[in-house]
Coordinates of C-alpha atoms in Angstrom, one line a residue:
X6 CA -18.3 6.7 -1.3
X7 CA -14.9 7.1 -1.7
X8 CA -13.0 4.7 0.2
X9 CA -9.8 5.9 1.6
X10 CA -7.7 3.0 2.0
X11 CA -5.3 2.1 -1.0
X12 CA -5.3 -1.9 -1.3
X13 CA -3.8 -1.8 -4.7
X14 CA -0.7 0.1 -3.8
X15 CA 2.1 -0.5 -6.2
X16 CA 0.2 -3.7 -7.6
X17 CA 2.1 -6.5 -9.4
X18 CA 4.8 -4.3 -10.5
X19 CA 6.4 -2.2 -7.9
X20 CA 9.2 0.1 -8.9
X21 CA 12.7 -1.1 -8.9
X22 CA 14.2 0.2 -5.3
X23 CA 17.6 1.3 -7.2
X24 CA 19.3 0.7 -4.2
X25 CA 22.7 2.1 -3.6
X26 CA 25.3 -0.4 -5.4
X27 CA 22.8 -2.2 -7.0
X28 CA 21.9 -4.1 -3.6
X29 CA 19.4 -6.9 -3.6
X30 CA 17.7 -5.8 0.1
X31 CA 17.7 -2.7 2.4
X32 CA 18.1 -3.9 6.1
X33 CA 17.1 -1.3 8.5
X34 CA 17.3 -1.6 12.3
X35 CA 15.2 0.5 14.8
X36 CA 15.9 0.7 18.2
X37 CA 12.5 2.1 20.5
X38 CA 13.3 4.2 23.0
X39 CA 10.5 4.3 25.2
X40 CA 11.5 3.8 29.0
X41 CA 11.0 6.9 30.9
X42 CA 8.0 8.1 28.4
X43 CA 5.4 5.3 29.0
X44 CA 2.3 5.6 31.1
X45 CA 2.8 6.4 34.7
X46 CA 1.4 8.1 37.2
X47 CA 4.6 10.0 38.0
X48 CA 4.2 11.3 34.5
X49 CA 0.9 12.8 35.1
X50 CA -0.8 9.7 33.7
X51 CA -4.2 8.4 34.9
X52 CA -3.0 4.6 35.2
X53 CA 0.6 2.7 35.0
X54 CA 1.5 1.1 31.6
X55 CA 0.1 -2.3 30.4
X56 CA 2.1 -2.6 26.9
X57 CA 4.8 -4.6 25.8
X58 CA 6.8 -5.8 29.4
X59 CA 7.2 -9.3 30.7
X60 CA 4.1 -9.1 32.7
X61 CA 1.5 -11.3 30.8
X62 CA -2.0 -9.8 30.5
X63 CA -1.0 -6.5 32.3
X64 CA -3.6 -4.1 33.1
X65 CA -3.5 -0.5 33.8
X66 CA -3.2 0.5 37.6
X67 CA -5.8 3.3 37.7
X68 CA -4.0 6.3 40.2
X69 CA -1.2 3.7 41.3
X70 CA 2.5 3.3 40.3
X71 CA 3.0 -0.4 39.0
X72 CA 6.4 -1.1 40.7
X73 CA 7.1 -4.1 38.3
X74 CA 6.0 -2.7 35.3
X75 CA 8.2 0.3 35.9
X76 CA 10.9 -1.7 37.0
X77 CA 10.9 -3.7 33.7
X78 CA 10.9 -0.4 31.9
X79 CA 13.8 1.0 34.3
X80 CA 15.9 -2.1 33.1
X81 CA 15.6 -1.5 29.5
X82 CA 17.3 1.8 30.0
X83 CA 19.5 0.8 32.8
X84 CA 20.9 -2.3 30.9
X85 CA 18.9 -3.0 27.8
X86 CA 20.1 -0.2 25.7
X87 CA 23.8 -0.6 26.7
X88 CA 23.6 -4.0 25.7
X89 CA 22.4 -3.4 22.3
X90 CA 24.8 -0.1 21.9
X91 CA 27.5 -2.4 22.3
X92 CA 26.2 -5.1 19.9
X93 CA 24.8 -2.9 17.3
X94 CA 28.3 -0.4 17.3
X95 CA 30.4 -3.2 17.5
X96 CA 28.8 -4.9 14.6
X97 CA 28.9 -1.5 12.6
X98 CA 24.9 -1.6 12.1
X99 CA 23.6 1.6 11.4
X100 CA 20.4 2.4 13.5
X101 CA 17.5 4.5 13.4
X102 CA 16.2 5.4 17.2
X103 CA 12.3 6.0 17.6
X104 CA 12.9 8.3 20.9
X105 CA 10.0 9.0 22.7
X106 CA 10.7 13.0 23.7
X107 CA 9.8 12.7 27.1
X108 CA 12.0 9.4 27.4
X109 CA 15.0 10.9 25.6
X110 CA 14.9 13.9 28.1
X111 CA 15.0 11.2 30.8
X112 CA 18.3 9.6 29.3
X113 CA 20.7 12.2 28.9
X114 CA 24.0 9.4 28.6
X115 CA 21.8 7.6 26.5
X116 CA 21.4 10.2 24.0
X117 CA 24.6 10.9 24.1
X118 CA 25.8 7.6 23.1
X119 CA 23.3 7.5 20.7
X120 CA 24.8 10.4 19.0
X121 CA 28.2 9.5 19.4
X122 CA 27.8 6.5 17.3
X123 CA 26.1 8.6 14.5
X124 CA 22.6 6.8 15.4
X125 CA 19.6 8.9 13.5
X126 CA 17.0 9.7 16.4
X127 CA 13.8 10.1 14.8
X128 CA 10.5 11.2 17.1
X129 CA 8.5 8.7 18.5
X130 CA 5.8 11.3 19.9
X131 CA 5.5 13.2 23.2
X132 CA 4.6 10.0 25.3
X133 CA 4.3 6.5 24.8
X134 CA 1.0 6.5 25.5
X135 CA -2.4 5.4 23.5
X136 CA -3.6 7.8 20.8
X137 CA -6.5 6.4 19.4
X138 CA -9.2 8.4 21.3
X139 CA -7.1 11.9 20.8
X140 CA -8.8 14.3 19.4
X141 CA -6.5 16.0 16.3
X142 CA -6.4 19.1 17.9
X143 CA -4.8 17.8 20.7
X144 CA -2.6 15.6 18.7
X145 CA -1.5 18.5 17.0
X146 CA -0.6 20.1 20.1
X147 CA 1.5 17.1 20.9
X148 CA 3.3 16.6 17.6
X149 CA 4.5 20.1 18.1
X150 CA 5.4 19.9 21.9
X151 CA 7.4 16.7 20.9
X152 CA 9.3 18.2 18.1
X153 CA 9.7 21.2 20.4
X154 CA 11.0 19.3 23.4
X155 CA 13.1 16.9 20.7
X156 CA 15.0 19.4 19.4
X157 CA 15.7 20.7 22.9
X158 CA 17.4 17.5 24.1
X159 CA 19.1 16.5 20.8
X160 CA 19.9 20.0 19.4
X161 CA 18.3 18.8 16.0
X162 CA 14.7 18.6 15.0
X163 CA 13.1 14.9 13.8
X164 CA 13.5 14.7 10.4
X165 CA 11.7 10.8 10.8
X166 CA 8.3 10.5 12.6
X167 CA 6.9 7.2 14.2
X168 CA 4.1 7.4 16.8
X169 CA 3.3 3.6 17.0
X170 CA 0.2 3.6 19.2
X171 CA -1.2 6.0 16.7
X172 CA -4.6 7.4 15.7
X173 CA -6.2 7.2 12.6
X174 CA -5.4 10.8 11.8
X175 CA -1.6 10.4 12.5
X176 CA -0.3 10.4 9.2
X177 CA -2.5 13.0 7.9
X178 CA -1.4 15.3 10.9
X179 CA 2.2 14.4 10.4
X180 CA 1.7 15.3 6.5
X181 CA 0.0 18.8 7.3
X182 CA 2.9 19.9 9.8
X183 CA 5.4 19.4 7.3
X184 CA 9.1 19.2 7.6
X185 CA 9.9 15.5 8.3
X186 CA 11.5 13.2 5.5
X187 CA 9.4 10.1 6.5
X188 CA 6.6 8.6 8.5
X189 CA 6.6 5.1 9.5
X190 CA 3.2 5.0 10.6
X191 CA 2.6 2.4 8.4
X192 CA 2.8 -1.7 7.9
X193 CA 1.3 -1.5 4.4
X194 CA 4.2 -2.1 2.0
X195 CA 7.8 -3.6 1.7
X196 CA 8.9 -0.5 0.1
X197 CA 8.3 3.3 0.7
X198 CA 5.1 5.2 -0.7
X199 CA 4.1 8.8 -1.2
X200 CA 0.8 9.7 0.7
X201 CA -1.4 12.8 0.1
X202 CA -3.5 14.6 2.1
X203 CA -4.9 18.0 1.6
X204 CA -2.8 19.1 -1.3
X205 CA 0.2 18.0 0.6
X206 CA 2.6 15.1 0.1
X207 CA 4.5 12.8 2.4
X208 CA 6.9 9.8 2.3
X209 CA 5.9 6.7 4.2
X210 CA 8.7 4.6 4.9
X211 CA 6.4 1.3 6.4
X212 CA 7.5 0.1 9.7
X213 CA 7.1 -4.1 11.0
X214 CA 5.2 -5.9 13.4
X215 CA 6.2 -9.4 12.5
X216 CA 10.2 -8.9 12.2
X217 CA 10.0 -7.1 15.9
X218 CA 10.9 -8.2 19.5
X219 CA 7.5 -7.1 20.5
X220 CA 6.5 -10.7 19.7
X221 CA 8.2 -11.8 22.7
X222 CA 5.6 -10.0 25.2
X223 CA 2.5 -11.0 22.5
X224 CA 0.3 -13.9 22.7
X225 CA 1.3 -16.3 19.7
X226 CA 4.7 -14.6 19.7
X227 CA 8.1 -15.7 20.3
X228 CA 9.2 -18.1 23.1
X229 CA 13.0 -18.1 22.5
X230 CA 15.7 -16.3 20.6
X231 CA 15.8 -19.0 18.2
X232 CA 12.6 -18.5 17.1
X233 CA 13.2 -14.9 16.7
X234 CA 16.7 -16.0 14.9
X235 CA 14.7 -18.4 12.5
X236 CA 12.0 -15.7 11.6
X237 CA 14.7 -12.9 10.6
X238 CA 16.8 -15.5 8.7
X239 CA 13.6 -16.6 6.8
X240 CA 12.4 -13.0 6.2
X241 CA 15.8 -12.1 5.1
X242 CA 16.3 -15.1 2.6
X243 CA 12.9 -14.4 0.9
X244 CA 13.3 -10.9 0.3
X245 CA 17.2 -11.4 -0.7
X246 CA 16.5 -14.0 -3.2
X247 CA 13.4 -11.5 -4.4
X248 CA 16.0 -8.8 -4.4
X249 CA 18.4 -11.0 -6.6
X250 CA 15.3 -12.0 -9.0
X251 CA 15.1 -8.1 -9.8
X252 CA 12.7 -6.7 -7.3
X253 CA 14.5 -5.5 -4.2
X254 CA 12.6 -4.3 -1.3
X255 CA 13.5 -3.4 2.7
X256 CA 13.8 -5.3 5.8
X257 CA 12.7 -3.6 8.9
X258 CA 14.0 -4.7 12.3
X259 CA 12.5 -3.8 15.5
X260 CA 13.8 -3.8 18.6
X261 CA 13.5 -2.5 22.5
X262 CA 15.6 -2.0 25.1
X263 CA 13.5 -3.9 27.6
X264 CA 13.0 -6.9 25.1
X265 CA 15.5 -7.7 22.8
X266 CA 18.1 -6.3 25.2
X267 CA 17.9 -9.2 27.5
X268 CA 20.9 -11.6 27.7
X269 CA 18.8 -14.4 26.2
X270 CA 17.6 -12.7 23.1
X271 CA 20.2 -10.3 22.6
X272 CA 22.3 -13.7 21.3
X273 CA 19.4 -14.4 18.4
X274 CA 20.1 -10.7 17.2
X275 CA 23.8 -11.2 17.0
X276 CA 23.5 -14.5 15.2
X277 CA 21.4 -13.1 12.7
X278 CA 23.8 -10.2 12.3
X279 CA 26.6 -12.6 11.4
X280 CA 24.0 -14.2 8.8
X281 CA 23.2 -11.1 7.5
X282 CA 26.5 -9.8 6.8
X283 CA 28.2 -13.3 5.1
X284 CA 25.8 -11.8 2.1
X285 CA 26.8 -9.6 -0.7
X286 CA 24.4 -6.0 -2.0
X287 CA 23.3 -5.7 1.4
X288 CA 22.5 -2.2 2.0
X289 CA 22.6 -1.4 5.8
X290 CA 20.9 2.0 6.1
X291 CA 18.9 4.5 8.5
X292 CA 15.4 5.6 8.1
X293 CA 16.8 9.1 6.9
X294 CA 19.4 7.3 4.4
X295 CA 16.3 5.4 2.5
X296 CA 14.1 8.3 2.3
X297 CA 16.7 10.3 1.0
X298 CA 17.6 7.8 -1.6
X299 CA 14.0 7.2 -2.3
X300 CA 13.3 10.9 -2.9
X301 CA 15.9 11.1 -5.6
X302 CA 15.0 7.9 -7.3
X303 CA 11.3 7.9 -6.7
X304 CA 10.5 11.6 -6.5
X305 CA 7.1 12.4 -5.9
X306 CA 4.9 12.9 -9.0
X307 CA 1.3 14.4 -8.9
X308 CA -1.3 11.8 -10.2
X309 CA -4.1 14.5 -11.5
X310 CA -5.8 11.4 -13.9
X311 CA -7.4 9.4 -11.4
X312 CA -10.8 8.3 -11.5
X313 CA -11.7 8.0 -8.2
X314 CA -11.1 11.6 -7.7
X315 CA -12.9 13.0 -10.6
X316 CA -16.2 15.0 -10.5
X317 CA -19.5 13.2 -11.6
X318 CA -19.4 15.0 -15.2
X319 CA -15.7 14.8 -15.6
X320 CA -15.8 10.9 -14.9
X321 CA -19.0 10.4 -17.1
X322 CA -17.5 12.4 -19.8
X323 CA -14.3 10.5 -19.7
X324 CA -15.8 6.9 -19.2
X325 CA -19.5 7.2 -20.2
X326 CA -18.5 5.5 -23.6
X327 CA -16.6 2.2 -22.2
X328 CA -19.9 0.5 -22.6
X329 CA -21.4 1.4 -25.9
X330 CA -23.7 4.6 -25.8
X331 CA -24.8 3.7 -22.2
X332 CA -23.5 6.0 -19.9
X333 CA -25.7 5.3 -17.1
X334 CA -23.4 2.5 -16.3
X335 CA -20.4 5.1 -15.6
X336 CA -22.9 7.4 -13.3
X337 CA -23.8 4.5 -11.4
X338 CA -20.2 3.3 -11.1
X339 CA -19.4 7.0 -9.7
X340 CA -22.5 6.7 -7.2
X341 CA -20.9 3.6 -5.8
X342 CA -17.7 3.2 -3.9
X343 CA -14.9 4.2 -5.7
X344 CA -11.1 3.9 -4.6
X345 CA -7.5 3.9 -5.0
X346 CA -7.9 0.4 -6.3
X347 CA -10.1 1.6 -9.3
X348 CA -7.7 4.0 -10.8
X349 CA -6.2 1.7 -13.0
X350 CA -7.6 -0.2 -16.3
X351 CA -8.3 -3.7 -13.8
X352 CA -9.9 -1.8 -11.0
X353 CA -12.4 0.8 -12.8
X354 CA -13.1 -2.1 -14.9
X355 CA -14.3 -3.8 -12.0
X356 CA -16.5 -1.2 -11.0
X357 CA -18.1 -0.6 -14.6
X358 CA -18.5 -4.2 -14.9
X359 CA -20.0 -4.9 -11.3
X360 CA -22.8 -2.3 -12.8
X361 CA -23.2 -4.0 -15.7
X362 CA -23.9 -7.4 -14.2
X363 CA -26.2 -6.0 -11.3
X364 CA -28.4 -4.4 -14.1
X365 CA -31.4 -6.1 -14.8
X366 CA -31.9 -8.4 -18.6
X367 CA -33.5 -5.6 -20.3
X368 CA -30.7 -3.0 -19.3
X369 CA -27.8 -5.5 -20.5
X370 CA -30.1 -6.3 -23.8
X371 CA -30.2 -2.7 -24.2
X372 CA -26.4 -2.3 -24.0
X373 CA -25.9 -5.4 -26.5
X374 CA -27.9 -3.6 -28.9
X375 CA -26.2 -0.4 -28.7
X376 CA -23.5 -2.0 -30.2
X377 CA -23.4 -1.4 -33.9
X378 CA -23.1 -4.5 -36.4
X379 CA -19.7 -5.7 -37.7
X380 CA -19.1 -4.0 -40.8
X381 CA -22.3 -2.8 -41.3
X382 CA -24.1 -0.1 -42.7
X383 CA -22.8 2.4 -40.1
X384 CA -19.8 1.5 -40.6
X385 CA -19.7 2.3 -44.1
X386 CA -21.6 5.6 -43.2
X387 CA -18.9 6.2 -40.8
X388 CA -21.4 6.6 -38.1
X389 CA -19.6 4.5 -35.5
X390 CA -18.2 5.9 -32.3
X391 CA -14.8 6.7 -32.2
X392 CA -13.6 3.5 -30.1
X393 CA -15.7 1.1 -32.6
X394 CA -14.3 2.7 -35.6
X395 CA -10.7 2.1 -34.4
X396 CA -11.6 -1.4 -33.2
X397 CA -13.2 -2.3 -36.2
X398 CA -10.0 -0.8 -38.2
X399 CA -7.8 -2.5 -36.2
X400 CA -9.3 -6.1 -37.2
X401 CA -9.4 -4.8 -41.5
X402 CA -12.8 -4.6 -41.3
X403 CA -12.7 -1.3 -42.9
X404 CA -11.1 -3.0 -46.0
X405 CA -13.5 -6.1 -47.2
X406 CA -13.7 -7.5 -50.6
X407 CA -17.2 -7.3 -51.9
X408 CA -17.5 -11.1 -51.0
X409 CA -16.6 -10.5 -47.3
X410 CA -18.8 -7.8 -46.9
X411 CA -21.4 -9.7 -48.4
X412 CA -20.8 -12.7 -45.9
X413 CA -20.8 -10.8 -42.7
X414 CA -24.1 -8.8 -44.0
X415 CA -25.5 -11.9 -44.4
X416 CA -24.2 -13.3 -41.0
X417 CA -25.3 -10.3 -39.1
X418 CA -28.9 -10.5 -40.7
X419 CA -29.1 -14.0 -39.6
X420 CA -27.5 -13.4 -36.3
X421 CA -30.2 -10.5 -35.5
X422 CA -33.3 -12.8 -36.3
X423 CA -32.6 -15.2 -34.2
X424 CA -31.1 -13.9 -31.2
X425 CA -32.6 -10.0 -31.4
X426 CA -29.1 -8.1 -30.7
X427 CA -26.4 -7.6 -32.8
X428 CA -23.2 -10.0 -32.9
X429 CA -20.7 -8.7 -30.4
X430 CA -16.9 -9.8 -30.0
X431 CA -13.5 -7.8 -29.0
X432 CA -12.3 -7.6 -32.2
X433 CA -8.9 -6.4 -31.3
X434 CA -6.0 -8.5 -32.0
X435 CA -8.7 -11.0 -34.3
X436 CA -8.1 -11.4 -38.4
X437 CA -10.9 -11.1 -40.4
X438 CA -10.9 -14.9 -40.5
X439 CA -10.8 -15.0 -36.7
X440 CA -13.8 -13.0 -36.3
X441 CA -15.9 -14.9 -39.3
X442 CA -15.1 -18.2 -37.8
X443 CA -16.3 -17.2 -34.4
X444 CA -19.8 -15.9 -36.0
X445 CA -20.3 -19.0 -37.5
X446 CA -19.5 -21.0 -34.3
X447 CA -21.4 -18.8 -31.9
X448 CA -24.6 -18.7 -34.5
X449 CA -25.2 -22.1 -33.6
X450 CA -25.5 -21.6 -29.6
X451 CA -28.9 -21.5 -27.9
X452 CA -30.4 -18.0 -26.5
X453 CA -29.1 -18.2 -23.0
X454 CA -26.0 -19.1 -23.8
X455 CA -25.1 -16.6 -26.7
X456 CA -26.6 -13.7 -24.5
X457 CA -24.3 -14.4 -21.9
X458 CA -21.6 -14.9 -24.2
X459 CA -22.1 -11.9 -25.9
X460 CA -22.4 -10.2 -22.2
X461 CA -18.7 -11.3 -21.7
X462 CA -17.6 -9.9 -25.0
X463 CA -19.0 -6.4 -24.0
X464 CA -17.0 -6.8 -20.9
X465 CA -14.1 -7.6 -22.8
X466 CA -14.3 -4.8 -25.2
X467 CA -14.9 -2.2 -22.3
X468 CA -11.2 -3.7 -20.6
X469 CA -9.2 -3.3 -23.8
X470 CA -10.5 0.2 -24.2
X471 CA -9.8 1.3 -20.4
X472 CA -6.6 -0.3 -20.9
X473 CA -5.3 2.1 -23.6
X474 CA -6.0 5.0 -21.1
X475 CA -5.4 4.0 -18.0
X476 CA -2.3 1.8 -16.3
X477 CA -2.9 -1.6 -15.4

């Protein structure tokens, strides 16, 4: 099985975002414009809308208009949008709009105001409806129609995309469609990243569902503007501190006209904007600005050397010797679940070690016996594997005095006689004296303890070998 989800991402050392002017944080405000694009029988839908409104526990009404739901969405277009527009423009905050194509078409005055303010208008899909059960061909059709209608309404093709109520295929379909500077149907990171699909690549700028006013309309959400402000402030403070310490991130803030556009909520948003603007080195940007920066600072680079993407023979050829003369470990790991998390030294080591630890005691004993004696006859005859040769040379075992060689020979013979397998230690970084001291200490162990100790050393040797081949 090849596990498609990437649970590793950037790992412990994400790249330096290198935001303009050395900013500690990039802050991005999104206004979701969905009013007039939601589920409604007037729009040809089977039922009324039931998502993100003041009506707690709303359910779709099949075949009927839901007057209260419609009027809540109407409020967003008629009043909430303009309140948000005033606050954001007067505060000189750059904005990206996630615009549902059919909603934009029904709101010409609002679109004109967005454009006059210099807001980016990204696509939020054709309609504000669920896509989870949509067949890929139908979703393709709707993506194409959304782009076509968006260009008619705004005069420009959208460069950003966010479905929101997406399917498992959405990001791949956007990558396949092409022409988008970014897609935001992901909540997977605090930084942009590259997605690959079928030989193409697509920049992903993750979005957020936590620093988002939608939590005013969800269980365990915000009950007051103070809670919204406090959560935004805490998020900003943590990310700003991380950026000041050398790891700049991105903060997304999601707004909806019918939610944050209410008087009792927008005041909190205003307080947060004032708080944020009291800090220096804050980059306020549209999503398209972030995309353009990321392409320049961190362009896509093809990764051809990913273990999880290799053929079986290529995988075994490359990693079959990580556990000495035991390529069956690599074959079993290849046959098991591998994914992006296994494309690093630590990740692949975990996969190989899982096979080793799951093996029978007899199989593990064969692995131990596949290792050569330290400074033994195979080393003298130059018949060690390349890895073992390099490791023994690194510890100076190729340059022993006669007395040292005699001591190693004596200890090797005694150790094998006691335990039935050669003495194994990860020698890289150790001196001859360190190795001899460990030898003499461990030779006094009982058999079970020493068998387990040797197995742990085999695993450590494997990690050291992988660390020279793959990123950590």
